[in-house]
PDB file of N, CA and C in Angstrom:
ATOM      1  N   UNK A   1      99.651 -43.404  33.733  1.00  0.00           N
ATOM      2  CA  UNK A   1      99.024 -42.764  34.865  1.00  0.00           C
ATOM      3  C   UNK A   1      98.715 -41.298  34.570  1.00  0.00           C
ATOM      4  N   UNK A   2      99.353 -40.721  33.565  1.00  0.00           N
ATOM      5  CA  UNK A   2      99.125 -39.315  33.230  1.00  0.00           C
ATOM      6  C   UNK A   2      97.678 -39.030  32.860  1.00  0.00           C
ATOM      7  N   UNK A   3      97.052 -39.939  32.135  1.00  0.00           N
ATOM      8  CA  UNK A   3      95.707 -39.692  31.623  1.00  0.00           C
ATOM      9  C   UNK A   3      94.632 -40.406  32.430  1.00  0.00           C
ATOM     10  N   UNK A   4      94.978 -40.845  33.607  1.00  0.00           N
ATOM     11  CA  UNK A   4      94.004 -41.539  34.456  1.00  0.00           C
ATOM     12  C   UNK A   4      92.813 -40.645  34.783  1.00  0.00           C
ATOM     13  N   UNK A   5      93.033 -39.349  34.963  1.00  0.00           N
ATOM     14  CA  UNK A   5      91.928 -38.455  35.305  1.00  0.00           C
ATOM     15  C   UNK A   5      90.967 -38.252  34.141  1.00  0.00           C
ATOM     16  N   UNK A   6      91.393 -38.467  32.919  1.00  0.00           N
ATOM     17  CA  UNK A   6      90.487 -38.325  31.778  1.00  0.00           C
ATOM     18  C   UNK A   6      89.339 -39.314  31.850  1.00  0.00           C
ATOM     19  N   UNK A   7      89.603 -40.486  32.358  1.00  0.00           N
ATOM     20  CA  UNK A   7      88.565 -41.499  32.460  1.00  0.00           C
ATOM     21  C   UNK A   7      87.462 -41.048  33.412  1.00  0.00           C
ATOM     22  N   UNK A   8      87.812 -40.285  34.429  1.00  0.00           N
ATOM     23  CA  UNK A   8      86.835 -39.834  35.407  1.00  0.00           C
ATOM     24  C   UNK A   8      86.158 -38.535  35.005  1.00  0.00           C
ATOM     25  N   UNK A   9      86.698 -37.823  34.056  1.00  0.00           N
ATOM     26  CA  UNK A   9      86.111 -36.549  33.667  1.00  0.00           C
ATOM     27  C   UNK A   9      85.429 -36.588  32.306  1.00  0.00           C
ATOM     28  N   UNK A  10      85.379 -37.752  31.677  1.00  0.00           N
ATOM     29  CA  UNK A  10      84.716 -37.869  30.376  1.00  0.00           C
ATOM     30  C   UNK A  10      83.204 -37.759  30.540  1.00  0.00           C
ATOM     31  N   UNK A  11      82.524 -37.332  29.487  1.00  0.00           N
ATOM     32  CA  UNK A  11      81.072 -37.235  29.492  1.00  0.00           C
ATOM     33  C   UNK A  11      80.491 -38.643  29.469  1.00  0.00           C
ATOM     34  N   UNK A  12      79.879 -39.048  30.572  1.00  0.00           N
ATOM     35  CA  UNK A  12      79.372 -40.407  30.708  1.00  0.00           C
ATOM     36  C   UNK A  12      77.984 -40.554  30.112  1.00  0.00           C
ATOM     37  N   UNK A  13      77.239 -39.471  30.029  1.00  0.00           N
ATOM     38  CA  UNK A  13      75.845 -39.529  29.624  1.00  0.00           C
ATOM     39  C   UNK A  13      75.754 -39.469  28.107  1.00  0.00           C
ATOM     40  N   UNK A  14      75.641 -40.640  27.519  1.00  0.00           N
ATOM     41  CA  UNK A  14      75.813 -40.809  26.086  1.00  0.00           C
ATOM     42  C   UNK A  14      74.533 -41.109  25.319  1.00  0.00           C
ATOM     43  N   UNK A  15      73.363 -40.960  25.907  1.00  0.00           N
ATOM     44  CA  UNK A  15      72.124 -41.300  25.240  1.00  0.00           C
ATOM     45  C   UNK A  15      71.612 -42.676  25.621  1.00  0.00           C
ATOM     46  N   UNK A  16      72.475 -43.532  26.130  1.00  0.00           N
ATOM     47  CA  UNK A  16      72.050 -44.852  26.604  1.00  0.00           C
ATOM     48  C   UNK A  16      71.698 -44.800  28.088  1.00  0.00           C
ATOM     49  N   UNK A  17      71.973 -43.688  28.739  1.00  0.00           N
ATOM     50  CA  UNK A  17      71.730 -43.542  30.169  1.00  0.00           C
ATOM     51  C   UNK A  17      70.767 -42.385  30.421  1.00  0.00           C
ATOM     52  N   UNK A  18      70.051 -42.464  31.524  1.00  0.00           N
ATOM     53  CA  UNK A  18      69.176 -41.389  31.978  1.00  0.00           C
ATOM     54  C   UNK A  18      69.811 -40.751  33.207  1.00  0.00           C
ATOM     55  N   UNK A  19      69.638 -39.464  33.343  1.00  0.00           N
ATOM     56  CA  UNK A  19      70.170 -38.737  34.492  1.00  0.00           C
ATOM     57  C   UNK A  19      69.026 -38.476  35.465  1.00  0.00           C
ATOM     58  N   UNK A  20      69.279 -38.700  36.744  1.00  0.00           N
ATOM     59  CA  UNK A  20      68.286 -38.484  37.787  1.00  0.00           C
ATOM     60  C   UNK A  20      68.844 -37.450  38.758  1.00  0.00           C
ATOM     61  N   UNK A  21      68.052 -36.458  39.089  1.00  0.00           N
ATOM     62  CA  UNK A  21      68.451 -35.446  40.063  1.00  0.00           C
ATOM     63  C   UNK A  21      67.951 -35.864  41.435  1.00  0.00           C
ATOM     64  N   UNK A  22      68.825 -35.836  42.417  1.00  0.00           N
ATOM     65  CA  UNK A  22      68.445 -36.219  43.772  1.00  0.00           C
ATOM     66  C   UNK A  22      68.684 -37.692  44.038  1.00  0.00           C
ATOM     67  N   UNK A  23      68.493 -38.077  45.282  1.00  0.00           N
ATOM     68  CA  UNK A  23      68.747 -39.453  45.686  1.00  0.00           C
ATOM     69  C   UNK A  23      67.464 -40.198  46.001  1.00  0.00           C
ATOM     70  N   UNK A  24      67.599 -41.469  46.277  1.00  0.00           N
ATOM     71  CA  UNK A  24      66.472 -42.305  46.675  1.00  0.00           C
ATOM     72  C   UNK A  24      66.683 -42.760  48.107  1.00  0.00           C
ATOM     73  N   UNK A  25      65.794 -43.597  48.594  1.00  0.00           N
ATOM     74  CA  UNK A  25      65.949 -44.122  49.948  1.00  0.00           C
ATOM     75  C   UNK A  25      67.184 -45.002  50.077  1.00  0.00           C
ATOM     76  N   UNK A  26      67.714 -45.466  48.956  1.00  0.00           N
ATOM     77  CA  UNK A  26      68.877 -46.343  48.980  1.00  0.00           C
ATOM     78  C   UNK A  26      70.197 -45.578  48.867  1.00  0.00           C
ATOM     79  N   UNK A  27      70.131 -44.269  48.652  1.00  0.00           N
ATOM     80  CA  UNK A  27      71.340 -43.458  48.525  1.00  0.00           C
ATOM     81  C   UNK A  27      71.855 -43.082  49.909  1.00  0.00           C
ATOM     82  N   UNK A  28      73.147 -43.086  50.074  1.00  0.00           N
ATOM     83  CA  UNK A  28      73.754 -42.694  51.348  1.00  0.00           C
ATOM     84  C   UNK A  28      73.331 -41.256  51.666  1.00  0.00           C
ATOM     85  N   UNK A  29      72.735 -41.002  52.834  1.00  0.00           N
ATOM     86  CA  UNK A  29      72.217 -39.667  53.152  1.00  0.00           C
ATOM     87  C   UNK A  29      73.242 -38.550  53.013  1.00  0.00           C
ATOM     88  N   UNK A  30      74.469 -38.800  53.377  1.00  0.00           N
ATOM     89  CA  UNK A  30      75.521 -37.779  53.272  1.00  0.00           C
ATOM     90  C   UNK A  30      75.686 -37.310  51.828  1.00  0.00           C
ATOM     91  N   UNK A  31      75.461 -38.200  50.884  1.00  0.00           N
ATOM     92  CA  UNK A  31      75.583 -37.867  49.468  1.00  0.00           C
ATOM     93  C   UNK A  31      74.273 -37.305  48.930  1.00  0.00           C
ATOM     94  N   UNK A  32      73.161 -37.919  49.289  1.00  0.00           N
ATOM     95  CA  UNK A  32      71.860 -37.545  48.736  1.00  0.00           C
ATOM     96  C   UNK A  32      71.402 -36.162  49.157  1.00  0.00           C
ATOM     97  N   UNK A  33      71.885 -35.648  50.285  1.00  0.00           N
ATOM     98  CA  UNK A  33      71.433 -34.335  50.741  1.00  0.00           C
ATOM     99  C   UNK A  33      72.028 -33.182  49.946  1.00  0.00           C
ATOM    100  N   UNK A  34      73.026 -33.458  49.131  1.00  0.00           N
ATOM    101  CA  UNK A  34      73.607 -32.399  48.296  1.00  0.00           C
ATOM    102  C   UNK A  34      72.636 -32.031  47.178  1.00  0.00           C
ATOM    103  N   UNK A  35      72.408 -30.769  46.963  1.00  0.00           N
ATOM    104  CA  UNK A  35      71.503 -30.328  45.904  1.00  0.00           C
ATOM    105  C   UNK A  35      72.047 -30.624  44.520  1.00  0.00           C
ATOM    106  N   UNK A  36      73.346 -30.798  44.419  1.00  0.00           N
ATOM    107  CA  UNK A  36      73.965 -31.048  43.119  1.00  0.00           C
ATOM    108  C   UNK A  36      74.088 -32.536  42.795  1.00  0.00           C
ATOM    109  N   UNK A  37      73.534 -33.417  43.636  1.00  0.00           N
ATOM    110  CA  UNK A  37      73.697 -34.860  43.433  1.00  0.00           C
ATOM    111  C   UNK A  37      73.002 -35.309  42.152  1.00  0.00           C
ATOM    112  N   UNK A  38      73.726 -36.033  41.334  1.00  0.00           N
ATOM    113  CA  UNK A  38      73.193 -36.619  40.104  1.00  0.00           C
ATOM    114  C   UNK A  38      73.452 -38.112  40.143  1.00  0.00           C
ATOM    115  N   UNK A  39      72.504 -38.868  39.685  1.00  0.00           N
ATOM    116  CA  UNK A  39      72.678 -40.299  39.553  1.00  0.00           C
ATOM    117  C   UNK A  39      72.321 -40.663  38.124  1.00  0.00           C
ATOM    118  N   UNK A  40      72.624 -41.864  37.712  1.00  0.00           N
ATOM    119  CA  UNK A  40      72.326 -42.277  36.347  1.00  0.00           C
ATOM    120  C   UNK A  40      72.000 -43.758  36.333  1.00  0.00           C
ATOM    121  N   UNK A  41      71.302 -44.157  35.311  1.00  0.00           N
ATOM    122  CA  UNK A  41      70.980 -45.560  35.104  1.00  0.00           C
ATOM    123  C   UNK A  41      70.770 -45.784  33.621  1.00  0.00           C
ATOM    124  N   UNK A  42      70.886 -47.027  33.196  1.00  0.00           N
ATOM    125  CA  UNK A  42      70.650 -47.335  31.794  1.00  0.00           C
ATOM    126  C   UNK A  42      69.154 -47.326  31.526  1.00  0.00           C
ATOM    127  N   UNK A  43      68.781 -46.904  30.353  1.00  0.00           N
ATOM    128  CA  UNK A  43      67.387 -46.694  29.999  1.00  0.00           C
ATOM    129  C   UNK A  43      66.520 -47.938  30.220  1.00  0.00           C
ATOM    130  N   UNK A  44      67.036 -49.117  29.971  1.00  0.00           N
ATOM    131  CA  UNK A  44      66.228 -50.336  30.091  1.00  0.00           C
ATOM    132  C   UNK A  44      66.454 -51.071  31.414  1.00  0.00           C
ATOM    133  N   UNK A  45      67.096 -50.443  32.378  1.00  0.00           N
ATOM    134  CA  UNK A  45      67.371 -51.075  33.667  1.00  0.00           C
ATOM    135  C   UNK A  45      66.107 -51.048  34.523  1.00  0.00           C
ATOM    136  N   UNK A  46      65.602 -52.197  34.981  1.00  0.00           N
ATOM    137  CA  UNK A  46      64.312 -52.227  35.677  1.00  0.00           C
ATOM    138  C   UNK A  46      64.357 -51.803  37.145  1.00  0.00           C
ATOM    139  N   UNK A  47      65.531 -51.667  37.755  1.00  0.00           N
ATOM    140  CA  UNK A  47      65.619 -51.362  39.182  1.00  0.00           C
ATOM    141  C   UNK A  47      66.340 -50.038  39.410  1.00  0.00           C
ATOM    142  N   UNK A  48      65.843 -48.979  38.851  1.00  0.00           N
ATOM    143  CA  UNK A  48      66.525 -47.686  38.942  1.00  0.00           C
ATOM    144  C   UNK A  48      66.235 -46.950  40.246  1.00  0.00           C
ATOM    145  N   UNK A  49      65.242 -47.391  41.032  1.00  0.00           N
ATOM    146  CA  UNK A  49      64.858 -46.749  42.292  1.00  0.00           C
ATOM    147  C   UNK A  49      64.568 -45.270  42.072  1.00  0.00           C
ATOM    148  N   UNK A  50      63.785 -45.011  41.064  1.00  0.00           N
ATOM    149  CA  UNK A  50      63.426 -43.644  40.716  1.00  0.00           C
ATOM    150  C   UNK A  50      61.931 -43.472  40.944  1.00  0.00           C
ATOM    151  N   UNK A  51      61.571 -42.395  41.577  1.00  0.00           N
ATOM    152  CA  UNK A  51      60.166 -42.096  41.803  1.00  0.00           C
ATOM    153  C   UNK A  51      59.918 -40.629  41.532  1.00  0.00           C
ATOM    154  N   UNK A  52      58.749 -40.200  41.831  1.00  0.00           N
ATOM    155  CA  UNK A  52      58.416 -38.802  41.626  1.00  0.00           C
ATOM    156  C   UNK A  52      57.545 -38.297  42.761  1.00  0.00           C
ATOM    157  N   UNK A  53      57.455 -37.016  42.883  1.00  0.00           N
ATOM    158  CA  UNK A  53      56.591 -36.395  43.878  1.00  0.00           C
ATOM    159  C   UNK A  53      55.595 -35.517  43.160  1.00  0.00           C
ATOM    160  N   UNK A  54      54.377 -35.540  43.641  1.00  0.00           N
ATOM    161  CA  UNK A  54      53.334 -34.689  43.089  1.00  0.00           C
ATOM    162  C   UNK A  54      52.839 -33.795  44.217  1.00  0.00           C
ATOM    163  N   UNK A  55      52.783 -32.514  43.966  1.00  0.00           N
ATOM    164  CA  UNK A  55      52.300 -31.559  44.963  1.00  0.00           C
ATOM    165  C   UNK A  55      51.315 -30.613  44.296  1.00  0.00           C
ATOM    166  N   UNK A  56      50.239 -30.321  44.992  1.00  0.00           N
ATOM    167  CA  UNK A  56      49.264 -29.388  44.452  1.00  0.00           C
ATOM    168  C   UNK A  56      48.548 -28.701  45.603  1.00  0.00           C
ATOM    169  N   UNK A  57      47.942 -27.558  45.314  1.00  0.00           N
ATOM    170  CA  UNK A  57      47.180 -26.811  46.311  1.00  0.00           C
ATOM    171  C   UNK A  57      45.747 -27.325  46.333  1.00  0.00           C
ATOM    172  N   UNK A  58      45.216 -27.527  47.526  1.00  0.00           N
ATOM    173  CA  UNK A  58      43.826 -27.930  47.685  1.00  0.00           C
ATOM    174  C   UNK A  58      43.031 -26.673  48.011  1.00  0.00           C
ATOM    175  N   UNK A  59      41.999 -26.423  47.240  1.00  0.00           N
ATOM    176  CA  UNK A  59      41.198 -25.217  47.432  1.00  0.00           C
ATOM    177  C   UNK A  59      40.531 -25.229  48.806  1.00  0.00           C
ATOM    178  N   UNK A  60      40.600 -24.122  49.517  1.00  0.00           N
ATOM    179  CA  UNK A  60      39.948 -23.976  50.811  1.00  0.00           C
ATOM    180  C   UNK A  60      40.756 -24.470  51.996  1.00  0.00           C
ATOM    181  N   UNK A  61      41.952 -24.991  51.778  1.00  0.00           N
ATOM    182  CA  UNK A  61      42.778 -25.476  52.884  1.00  0.00           C
ATOM    183  C   UNK A  61      43.880 -24.460  53.151  1.00  0.00           C
ATOM    184  N   UNK A  62      44.031 -24.057  54.402  1.00  0.00           N
ATOM    185  CA  UNK A  62      45.067 -23.083  54.753  1.00  0.00           C
ATOM    186  C   UNK A  62      46.264 -23.754  55.328  1.00  0.00           C
TER     187      UNK A  62
END
């Protein structure tokens, strides 16, 4: 039991996983609203629930 905390503090991101900043619609809101929230998934996992946002300025619109 002495080294139980080592399992939780080891570096999990080993090159086989991708790190995602922020949550998705499936993340519990209480957790996803934290700015420091990180999630991970395996590189070849097809259901990662990861998306992106695109924002740009439109000329002439105030």
